[in-house]
Amino acid sequence: MLRDITLGQYYNTKSVIHNLDPRTKILGTMVYMVSLFAFNSFWTYLIAFAALVTVIVLSKVPVRFMLRGMKAIFLFLIITVLYNLFLTQGDTIFSFWIFNVTIQGLKQAILMFFRLTFLVVGTSILTLTTTPSNLTDGLEALMYPLKLVKVPVAEIAMMMSIALRFIPVLTEETDKIMRAQKARCADFDSKNLFKRIKSYVPILVPLFISAFRRANDLATAMEARAYRGGDGRTKMKPLKYKAGDWIAYTSMLIYGIAALAITVLINFQIFMLKA
Amino acid sequence: MNKLVKTQDVTYEYVRRDDDGNVENIVNAIEGINISIEEGQMVAIIGHNGSGKSTLAKHLNALLTPTEGTVWVDGIDTSNEEKVWDVRQKAGMVFQNPDNQIVGQVVEEDVGFGCENLGIKTEEIWERVADALKSVDMYEYRNASPNRLSGGQKQRVSIAGIIAMKPKCIILDEPTAMLDPRGRKEVINAIIRLNKEEKVTIILITHNMEEIIGADKIFVMDKGKLVMEGSPREVFGKVEELTEMGLTVPEATLIGKKLYDSGLPISLPVLTKEELVSEIGRARLSKFR
């Protein structure tokens, strides 16, 4: 049953977005996130929305997969919206009991709603179109400058990729241990929350012991295959930028400039009106 | 012929410490081992659990260095720290648990791991990986996730990962112990083919005597010492001694020995089923003559 968990949430299909270099996608996602926080007018959000729709269409990933991430933050989203709606000071539209709904509050609530939605959908495009191993490679390449301050970038990436490799192995093991403990009358479905948490201890202990043993074995096996850290290693699958990546970077630049231009224009207008 | 692996009076002390770090006792995991293995041979090391055969194996690619004595791999002294990586390239090692030695998330990435460590150019890595996977008959699985493979397939991927490093010899530490009979057969056939066709020296550590009938030489270890050495025919001729050490012999050998002991005049030792059948046939004929 635990084995059914798919690794990450990669959606396997062929599209221009899937084909992009992971570095491009990670940077693109970062640009998008920054733009959502930096700009907050109606027109910039319209551009952000248009950009999002374009990327979704290009990625060929069904929209319901993108919205899946929304489930996780649903409660958070509702609380944020209500908080902004009722607790922002300003010109009251209407009020009841102790709540005051203001124009500013309404605007802020709508803004927050779209900001969070775009954020979640935008980042999920990254994970939906990039395999975990590609993602690690991309992160390794982008973290490369940190090497100057002695951060062991290659080793961190190796750790991440080994962790990914062993997730299915360890889930299978958990499954096995659970069944073994069930055969000895362990009760994992107790209604009492405290009891239920306690019942997981006999799973965690053998799981940790076996994980340590595996780690030890793997370290020996890696050493036997001449692994000596990141220095002097070559890459079997080096990252290479293709034409599509340059188009993507150009689009990012245009997007950034457009959003910035609109913000400047609007602020200029407000300034003129005040003057 | 060239001596590829040679050990001289190798002893490895295993120091056991108590919780405070004081030396509790010192055990010699292996003691005074002298072996030499020629290039292109297929040799086997057998022994009971705790006989020191895995410890010896780890000496052959510098995962352990001897407390006393010397190990040479292709002329390099393994205790020379500067040459450790050369030793590991020349003598590759495959371990028992297939799950705990696969690093990559995709088969081909795992096979390329060793080459990446050696700093080989990208294009050449791809060539080597393809050749290595073909040599163990796993090429069509190159894009599969290791988690979806059977034990025998995973073990063959591990072997390919070593072959891609172009070693002179491969040390296999009980590679079939965790496999089902089918997986065992796949792995053993792959090993034998590598030895016969690619002329790779094989050092096979095992419990399963059927696997080593075709070996050029067998070393028998007991309590950290080398107690016997010779061709399969020489070693399996000493059924009683082996049984005393807690080791088995191939089934056909045992049946042959029992038949001989009960009076059937067959020539010992018998190694394979076919040999046994023909020997029994011959013995019966001579009896009736």
XYZ file of C-alpha atoms in Angstrom:
564
model
C 0.000 0.000 0.000
C 2.792 2.402 0.883
C 4.492 1.465 -2.343
C 1.859 3.322 -4.337
C 3.258 6.680 -3.297
C 4.769 8.121 -6.443
C 8.080 9.815 -6.067
C 7.702 13.557 -6.110
C 4.870 14.509 -8.385
C 6.516 14.342 -11.774
C 3.979 14.140 -14.583
C 5.550 12.185 -17.409
C 4.855 13.639 -20.832
C 6.779 15.414 -23.565
C 6.492 19.175 -23.800
C 8.636 22.261 -24.334
C 8.529 22.922 -20.616
C 9.636 19.375 -19.726
C 12.454 19.785 -22.193
C 13.862 22.911 -20.559
C 17.041 22.792 -18.538
C 16.263 22.417 -14.798
C 18.320 25.552 -14.088
C 16.052 27.554 -16.382
C 12.975 26.221 -14.665
C 14.254 26.847 -11.152
C 15.321 30.404 -11.995
C 12.061 31.006 -13.839
C 10.077 29.897 -10.807
C 12.151 32.199 -8.615
C 11.591 35.165 -10.934
C 7.887 34.441 -10.905
C 7.741 34.209 -7.100
C 9.603 37.470 -6.687
C 7.356 39.180 -9.206
C 4.253 38.097 -7.276
C 5.556 39.698 -4.108
C 7.103 42.765 -5.677
C 4.180 43.861 -7.833
C 0.647 44.144 -6.557
C -1.550 46.022 -8.980
C -4.427 44.606 -10.940
C -2.595 44.901 -14.260
C 0.574 43.148 -13.128
C -1.530 40.295 -11.769
C -3.244 40.064 -15.109
C 0.163 39.652 -16.742
C 1.159 37.099 -14.086
C -2.048 35.211 -14.809
C -1.427 35.297 -18.554
C 2.121 34.020 -18.044
C 0.869 31.213 -15.832
C -1.778 30.135 -18.337
C 0.772 30.158 -21.168
C 3.186 27.960 -19.231
C 0.405 25.576 -18.159
C -0.769 25.181 -21.745
C 2.805 24.643 -22.964
C 3.529 22.074 -20.248
C 0.628 19.823 -21.328
C 0.006 18.881 -17.707
C -3.715 18.658 -16.846
C -4.807 21.598 -14.683
C -6.248 19.332 -11.972
C -2.696 18.186 -11.170
C -1.686 21.786 -10.570
C -4.666 22.416 -8.343
C -3.792 19.390 -6.214
C -1.244 21.492 -4.385
C -4.054 23.876 -3.462
C -5.617 21.223 -1.230
C -2.666 21.303 1.108
C -2.855 25.044 1.651
C -6.641 25.360 1.494
C -7.089 26.080 5.198
C -4.175 28.483 5.203
C -5.642 30.253 2.183
C -9.079 30.686 3.829
C -7.579 32.016 7.055
C -5.368 34.488 5.193
C -8.246 35.755 3.094
C -10.587 36.151 6.077
C -7.867 37.792 8.144
C -7.237 40.391 5.467
C -10.920 40.867 4.767
C -11.983 41.598 8.328
C -8.974 43.034 10.016
C -7.701 45.656 7.555
C -8.267 49.269 8.650
C -9.791 51.682 6.146
C -13.056 52.953 4.647
C -15.872 50.731 5.849
C -18.233 49.256 3.261
C -20.406 47.453 5.750
C -20.031 46.068 9.236
C -21.720 43.482 11.392
C -21.117 42.352 14.974
C -17.411 43.077 15.616
C -16.300 42.825 11.984
C -15.602 45.700 9.673
C -15.273 45.061 5.987
C -13.318 47.814 4.288
C -12.471 48.555 0.660
C -8.804 48.190 1.442
C -9.503 44.901 3.190
C -11.479 43.554 0.265
C -8.717 44.512 -2.146
C -6.073 43.024 0.091
C -8.019 39.771 0.497
C -8.465 39.341 -3.243
C -4.803 40.128 -3.817
C -3.689 37.579 -1.220
C -5.982 34.945 -2.684
C -4.492 35.294 -6.146
C -0.971 35.691 -4.853
C -1.064 32.399 -2.961
C -2.877 30.549 -5.733
C -0.399 31.701 -8.373
C 2.476 30.877 -6.054
C 1.369 27.307 -5.433
C 0.407 26.609 -9.032
C 3.581 28.246 -10.315
C 5.904 26.191 -8.123
C 3.999 22.977 -8.787
C 4.693 23.418 -12.505
C 8.378 23.114 -11.637
C 7.980 19.843 -9.754
C 5.445 18.461 -12.225
C 7.684 18.934 -15.241
C 11.105 18.108 -13.737
C 12.260 14.674 -12.553
C 13.674 14.653 -9.028
C 17.141 13.737 -10.289
C 17.055 16.566 -12.803
C 15.952 18.912 -10.050
C 18.931 17.907 -7.882
C 21.278 18.445 -10.813
C 19.791 21.882 -11.388
C 20.066 22.847 -7.743
C 23.658 21.635 -7.655
C 24.549 23.797 -10.648
C 22.789 26.855 -9.232
C 24.370 26.436 -5.809
C 27.783 26.198 -7.417
C 28.878 29.737 -6.363
C 28.449 28.651 -2.733
C 31.518 26.475 -3.262
C 33.576 29.627 -2.867
C 32.504 29.817 0.760
C 33.353 26.123 1.237
C 29.829 24.745 1.058
C 30.152 21.113 -0.134
C 27.679 21.590 -2.961
C 28.404 18.373 -4.858
C 28.175 16.313 -1.698
C 24.864 17.917 -0.725
C 23.503 17.110 -4.170
C 24.758 13.527 -3.848
C 22.999 13.242 -0.503
C 19.753 14.531 -1.959
C 19.914 12.145 -4.849
C 20.687 9.161 -2.598
C 17.804 10.145 -0.337
C 15.506 10.121 -3.350
C 16.862 6.747 -4.425
C 16.194 5.220 -1.012
C 12.711 6.598 -0.384
C 10.995 3.688 -2.177
C 13.368 1.167 -0.575
C 12.588 2.458 2.890
C 8.830 2.719 2.271
C 8.854 -0.899 1.231
C 10.751 -1.743 4.364
C 8.282 0.194 6.532
C 5.512 -1.768 4.914
C 7.255 -5.038 5.730
C 7.940 -4.096 9.349
C 4.349 -2.929 9.775
C 3.058 -6.251 8.557
C 5.461 -8.103 10.829
C 4.279 -6.092 13.832
C 0.647 -6.541 12.850
C 1.245 -10.287 12.799
C 2.275 -9.888 16.419
C -0.982 -8.116 17.206
C 0.240 -4.511 17.031
C -2.704 -2.144 16.757
C -2.187 0.749 14.351
C -5.826 1.761 14.093
C -6.529 2.636 17.702
C -8.978 5.518 18.139
C -6.858 6.874 20.941
C -4.374 9.245 19.338
C -1.770 8.770 22.049
C -1.937 4.995 21.721
C -1.684 5.244 17.975
C 1.446 7.367 18.099
C 2.928 4.967 20.616
C 2.210 2.032 18.356
C 4.535 3.494 15.735
C 7.602 3.222 17.976
C 8.079 -0.500 17.215
C 8.116 0.444 13.541
C 10.539 3.321 13.806
C 13.169 1.501 15.852
C 13.797 -1.369 13.412
C 13.442 1.034 10.507
C 16.180 3.268 11.849
C 18.458 0.336 12.618
C 18.063 -0.991 9.112
C 18.520 2.469 7.603
C 21.828 2.845 9.428
C 22.947 -0.570 8.259
C 22.022 0.309 4.692
C 23.878 3.613 4.964
C 26.960 1.797 6.156
C 26.785 -0.769 3.349
C 26.205 1.915 0.756
C 29.132 3.968 1.980
C 31.411 0.937 1.635
C 30.046 0.166 -1.818
C 30.562 3.777 -2.921
C 34.102 3.780 -1.633
C 34.764 0.503 -3.415
C 33.666 2.268 -6.593
C 36.268 4.953 -6.019
C 33.937 7.675 -4.727
C 35.995 10.359 -3.026
C 33.725 13.353 -2.828
C 32.801 15.800 -5.534
C 36.284 16.908 -6.639
C 37.555 15.420 -9.859
C 34.240 13.799 -10.718
C 32.938 14.044 -14.224
C 29.297 13.980 -15.201
C 27.564 11.336 -17.223
C 24.664 13.679 -17.883
C 26.022 17.222 -17.810
C 23.496 20.046 -18.011
C 23.515 21.862 -21.312
C 21.479 24.888 -22.359
C 19.517 24.485 -25.577
C 17.777 27.001 -27.821
C 14.558 26.633 -25.827
C 16.303 27.774 -22.677
C 17.400 31.054 -24.254
C 13.853 31.667 -25.441
C 12.667 30.972 -21.898
C 15.190 33.383 -20.405
C 14.186 36.074 -22.915
C 10.517 35.553 -22.045
C 11.358 35.870 -18.363
C 13.152 39.136 -19.033
C 10.245 40.512 -21.068
C 7.836 39.447 -18.343
C 9.895 41.168 -15.684
C 10.266 44.379 -17.691
C 6.571 44.493 -18.540
C 5.517 44.046 -14.929
C 8.028 46.640 -13.785
C 6.960 49.123 -16.480
C 3.303 48.831 -15.521
C 4.062 49.307 -11.843
C 6.122 52.396 -12.596
C 3.390 53.789 -14.832
C 0.661 53.266 -12.243
C 2.726 54.793 -9.473
C 3.493 57.729 -11.742
C -0.240 58.227 -12.393
C -1.056 58.165 -8.677
C 1.711 60.641 -8.118
C 0.329 62.937 -10.846
C -3.204 62.680 -9.496
C -2.027 63.614 -6.027
C -0.074 66.492 -7.406
C 51.464 -15.994 -16.224
C 51.121 -12.711 -14.445
C 50.320 -12.684 -10.744
C 47.459 -10.227 -10.515
C 46.756 -10.497 -6.810
C 49.311 -11.609 -4.288
C 49.282 -11.543 -0.514
C 52.143 -12.246 1.815
C 51.628 -13.183 5.471
C 48.582 -10.952 5.716
C 47.153 -10.539 9.200
C 44.323 -8.247 10.182
C 43.700 -7.486 13.821
C 40.216 -6.631 14.850
C 40.325 -4.622 18.031
C 37.205 -4.773 20.124
C 36.708 -1.898 22.533
C 34.374 -1.507 25.476
C 32.181 1.573 26.053
C 35.040 3.623 27.471
C 37.223 2.966 24.462
C 39.566 0.617 26.289
C 40.819 -2.348 24.358
C 38.773 -5.351 25.401
C 40.418 -7.981 23.301
C 42.187 -8.327 19.997
C 41.076 -10.929 17.512
C 42.908 -11.830 14.364
C 40.183 -11.799 11.749
C 42.677 -13.273 9.323
C 46.118 -14.580 10.046
C 49.146 -15.266 7.895
C 47.336 -15.467 4.584
C 49.427 -16.225 1.507
C 47.554 -16.430 -1.744
C 48.343 -15.611 -5.317
C 45.897 -15.309 -8.161
C 46.872 -15.305 -11.792
C 45.386 -13.063 -14.431
C 42.337 -14.486 -16.181
C 41.609 -17.071 -13.533
C 38.340 -17.694 -11.807
C 39.003 -18.481 -8.190
C 36.691 -19.075 -5.276
C 37.087 -18.421 -1.590
C 34.894 -20.559 0.625
C 34.579 -20.813 4.346
C 32.180 -20.905 7.227
C 30.554 -17.729 8.612
C 33.211 -15.769 10.442
C 36.044 -17.605 8.754
C 37.487 -14.289 7.611
C 36.727 -14.639 3.916
C 34.959 -11.282 3.670
C 37.753 -9.617 5.594
C 40.226 -11.074 3.125
C 38.085 -9.860 0.219
C 38.074 -6.316 1.587
C 41.862 -6.404 1.624
C 41.975 -7.089 -2.072
C 40.634 -3.668 -3.026
C 42.073 -1.628 -0.195
C 38.860 -1.210 1.773
C 40.971 -2.680 4.570
C 44.736 -2.645 4.793
C 46.614 -5.409 6.582
C 47.902 -4.953 10.110
C 50.840 -7.117 9.132
C 51.999 -8.370 5.765
C 51.433 -6.995 2.292
C 48.792 -7.193 -0.423
C 49.713 -6.438 -4.027
C 47.122 -5.824 -6.688
C 48.650 -5.702 -10.155
C 51.958 -4.882 -8.530
C 50.631 -2.048 -6.362
C 50.963 -2.288 -2.607
C 47.452 -1.617 -1.214
C 48.769 0.129 1.881
C 50.220 2.861 -0.318
C 47.626 5.555 0.332
C 48.366 7.510 -2.814
C 47.537 4.511 -4.975
C 44.286 3.534 -3.228
C 42.122 4.751 -6.118
C 44.220 2.878 -8.670
C 43.754 -0.293 -6.642
C 39.998 0.251 -6.484
C 39.840 0.808 -10.226
C 41.815 -2.376 -10.880
C 39.925 -4.520 -8.394
C 36.194 -3.865 -8.380
C 33.956 -5.242 -5.699
C 30.349 -6.437 -5.715
C 28.570 -6.917 -2.404
C 25.881 -9.151 -1.037
C 22.849 -6.908 -0.762
C 21.847 -5.585 -4.182
C 19.707 -2.804 -2.685
C 22.516 -1.330 -0.653
C 25.024 -0.795 -3.443
C 22.976 0.876 -6.146
C 23.465 4.638 -6.024
C 21.718 5.912 -9.133
C 18.015 6.503 -9.590
C 18.149 5.093 -13.100
C 20.054 1.946 -14.123
C 22.380 3.707 -16.564
C 23.189 6.453 -14.058
C 24.195 3.847 -11.528
C 26.430 2.013 -13.979
C 28.088 5.342 -14.808
C 28.710 6.222 -11.150
C 32.113 4.545 -10.914
C 33.264 6.111 -14.181
C 32.199 9.557 -12.962
C 34.318 9.003 -9.857
C 37.300 8.115 -11.999
C 36.889 11.374 -13.918
C 36.268 9.840 -17.331
C 34.944 12.036 -20.137
C 31.186 12.149 -20.708
C 31.188 10.542 -24.163
C 33.374 7.690 -23.010
C 31.188 7.090 -19.962
C 28.207 6.557 -22.264
C 30.146 4.059 -24.377
C 31.407 2.159 -21.363
C 27.961 2.082 -19.752
C 26.384 0.696 -22.907
C 29.072 -1.979 -23.275
C 28.925 -2.929 -19.609
C 25.134 -3.260 -19.642
C 25.280 -5.380 -22.776
C 27.878 -7.689 -21.239
C 25.497 -8.585 -18.404
C 22.457 -8.617 -20.695
C 20.731 -5.650 -19.019
C 20.904 -3.131 -21.861
C 17.178 -2.956 -22.439
C 16.675 -1.939 -18.803
C 19.024 1.053 -19.013
C 16.257 3.587 -18.357
C 14.458 1.599 -15.676
C 14.375 2.491 -12.011
C 16.458 0.046 -9.930
C 13.477 -0.354 -7.608
C 11.532 -2.108 -10.303
C 14.142 -4.798 -10.970
C 14.378 -8.291 -9.500
C 17.236 -9.209 -7.184
C 19.167 -10.973 -9.917
C 18.765 -8.033 -12.259
C 19.881 -5.562 -9.588
C 22.947 -7.676 -8.908
C 23.780 -7.750 -12.619
C 23.463 -3.949 -12.683
C 25.939 -3.807 -9.802
C 28.325 -6.011 -11.769
C 27.910 -3.768 -14.824
C 28.756 -0.771 -12.632
C 32.072 -2.421 -11.838
C 32.754 -3.581 -15.406
C 32.315 -0.026 -16.660
C 35.332 0.921 -14.568
C 37.341 -1.586 -16.649
C 38.876 -3.450 -13.728
C 41.380 -6.254 -14.087
C 39.585 -8.329 -11.525
C 36.190 -8.412 -9.895
C 35.732 -9.537 -6.312
C 32.236 -10.756 -5.559
C 31.384 -11.089 -1.879
C 28.527 -13.600 -1.720
C 26.687 -11.986 -4.615
C 23.992 -14.641 -4.736
C 23.286 -15.078 -1.030
C 20.131 -12.963 -1.088
C 18.773 -14.168 -4.422
C 16.252 -16.779 -5.463
C 17.465 -19.768 -7.547
C 16.678 -18.017 -10.815
C 18.499 -14.859 -9.827
C 21.440 -16.978 -8.722
C 21.672 -18.649 -12.077
C 21.498 -15.304 -13.938
C 24.271 -13.815 -11.861
C 26.544 -16.865 -11.982
C 26.107 -17.199 -15.743
C 26.978 -13.523 -16.163
C 30.097 -13.981 -14.031
C 31.238 -17.082 -15.927
C 30.716 -15.342 -19.250
C 32.767 -12.350 -18.142
C 35.574 -14.657 -17.165
C 35.475 -16.711 -20.361
C 34.767 -13.989 -22.926
C 36.156 -10.773 -21.486
C 39.015 -12.522 -19.651
C 38.237 -10.702 -16.426
C 39.775 -12.297 -13.354
C 37.025 -13.359 -10.970
C 37.324 -13.838 -7.231
C 34.093 -15.331 -6.002
C 33.304 -15.642 -2.322
C 30.403 -17.922 -1.737
C 28.544 -20.454 0.337
C 27.067 -22.245 -2.591
C 29.403 -25.000 -3.712
C 27.563 -25.748 -6.920
C 28.623 -22.323 -8.194
C 32.324 -23.015 -8.020
C 32.639 -26.444 -9.627
C 34.023 -24.707 -12.709
C 36.547 -22.571 -10.812
C 40.255 -22.763 -11.584
C 41.204 -22.728 -7.934
C 39.485 -22.844 -4.566
C 40.787 -21.376 -1.325
C 39.243 -22.704 1.873
C 39.314 -20.496 4.958
C 38.651 -21.547 8.518
C 38.981 -19.448 11.677
C 40.951 -16.769 9.882
C 43.449 -19.136 8.329
C 43.890 -20.527 4.889
C 43.469 -24.250 5.386
C 43.186 -25.670 1.896
C 43.896 -24.612 -1.635
C 43.617 -26.389 -4.936
C 41.449 -27.285 -7.883
C 37.778 -28.151 -7.217
C 38.665 -31.809 -7.708
C 41.406 -31.634 -5.098
C 39.335 -29.666 -2.583
C 36.073 -31.543 -2.952
C 37.990 -34.808 -2.641
C 38.313 -34.041 1.053
C 34.670 -34.388 1.968
C 35.270 -35.260 5.633
C 37.582 -32.344 6.289
C 35.183 -29.902 4.682
C 32.225 -31.276 6.624
C 34.198 -30.927 9.835
C 34.623 -27.211 9.085
C 30.875 -26.906 8.640
C 31.058 -26.672 4.875
C 29.006 -28.630 2.398
C 30.151 -30.169 -0.866
C 28.234 -30.318 -4.143
C 25.364 -32.788 -3.990
C 26.846 -35.099 -6.610
C 30.136 -35.223 -4.704
C 28.365 -36.189 -1.500
C 26.279 -38.920 -3.155
C 29.390 -40.235 -4.904
C 31.273 -40.353 -1.625
C 28.404 -42.172 0.124
C 28.169 -44.703 -2.688
C 31.911 -45.284 -2.537
C 31.795 -45.739 1.212
C 29.074 -48.351 0.859
C 31.181 -50.322 -1.558
C 30.499 -49.076 -5.096
C 33.908 -48.855 -6.820
C 33.644 -45.389 -8.407
C 36.558 -43.013 -8.722
C 36.330 -40.011 -6.420
C 35.665 -37.162 -6.323
C 32.631 -36.721 -8.510
C 31.759 -33.102 -9.206
C 28.694 -32.961 -11.426
C 25.479 -34.861 -11.870
C 26.581 -36.039 -15.337
C 29.866 -37.342 -13.962
C 28.007 -39.179 -11.223
C 25.670 -40.863 -13.706
C 28.495 -42.044 -15.930
C 30.571 -43.189 -12.950
C 27.697 -45.226 -11.551
C 27.142 -46.757 -14.980
C 30.804 -47.679 -15.277
C 30.953 -49.093 -11.748
C 27.915 -51.289 -12.317
C 29.331 -52.613 -15.562
C 32.631 -53.500 -13.914
C 30.776 -55.223 -11.115
C 28.848 -57.486 -13.451
C 31.796 -58.281 -15.603
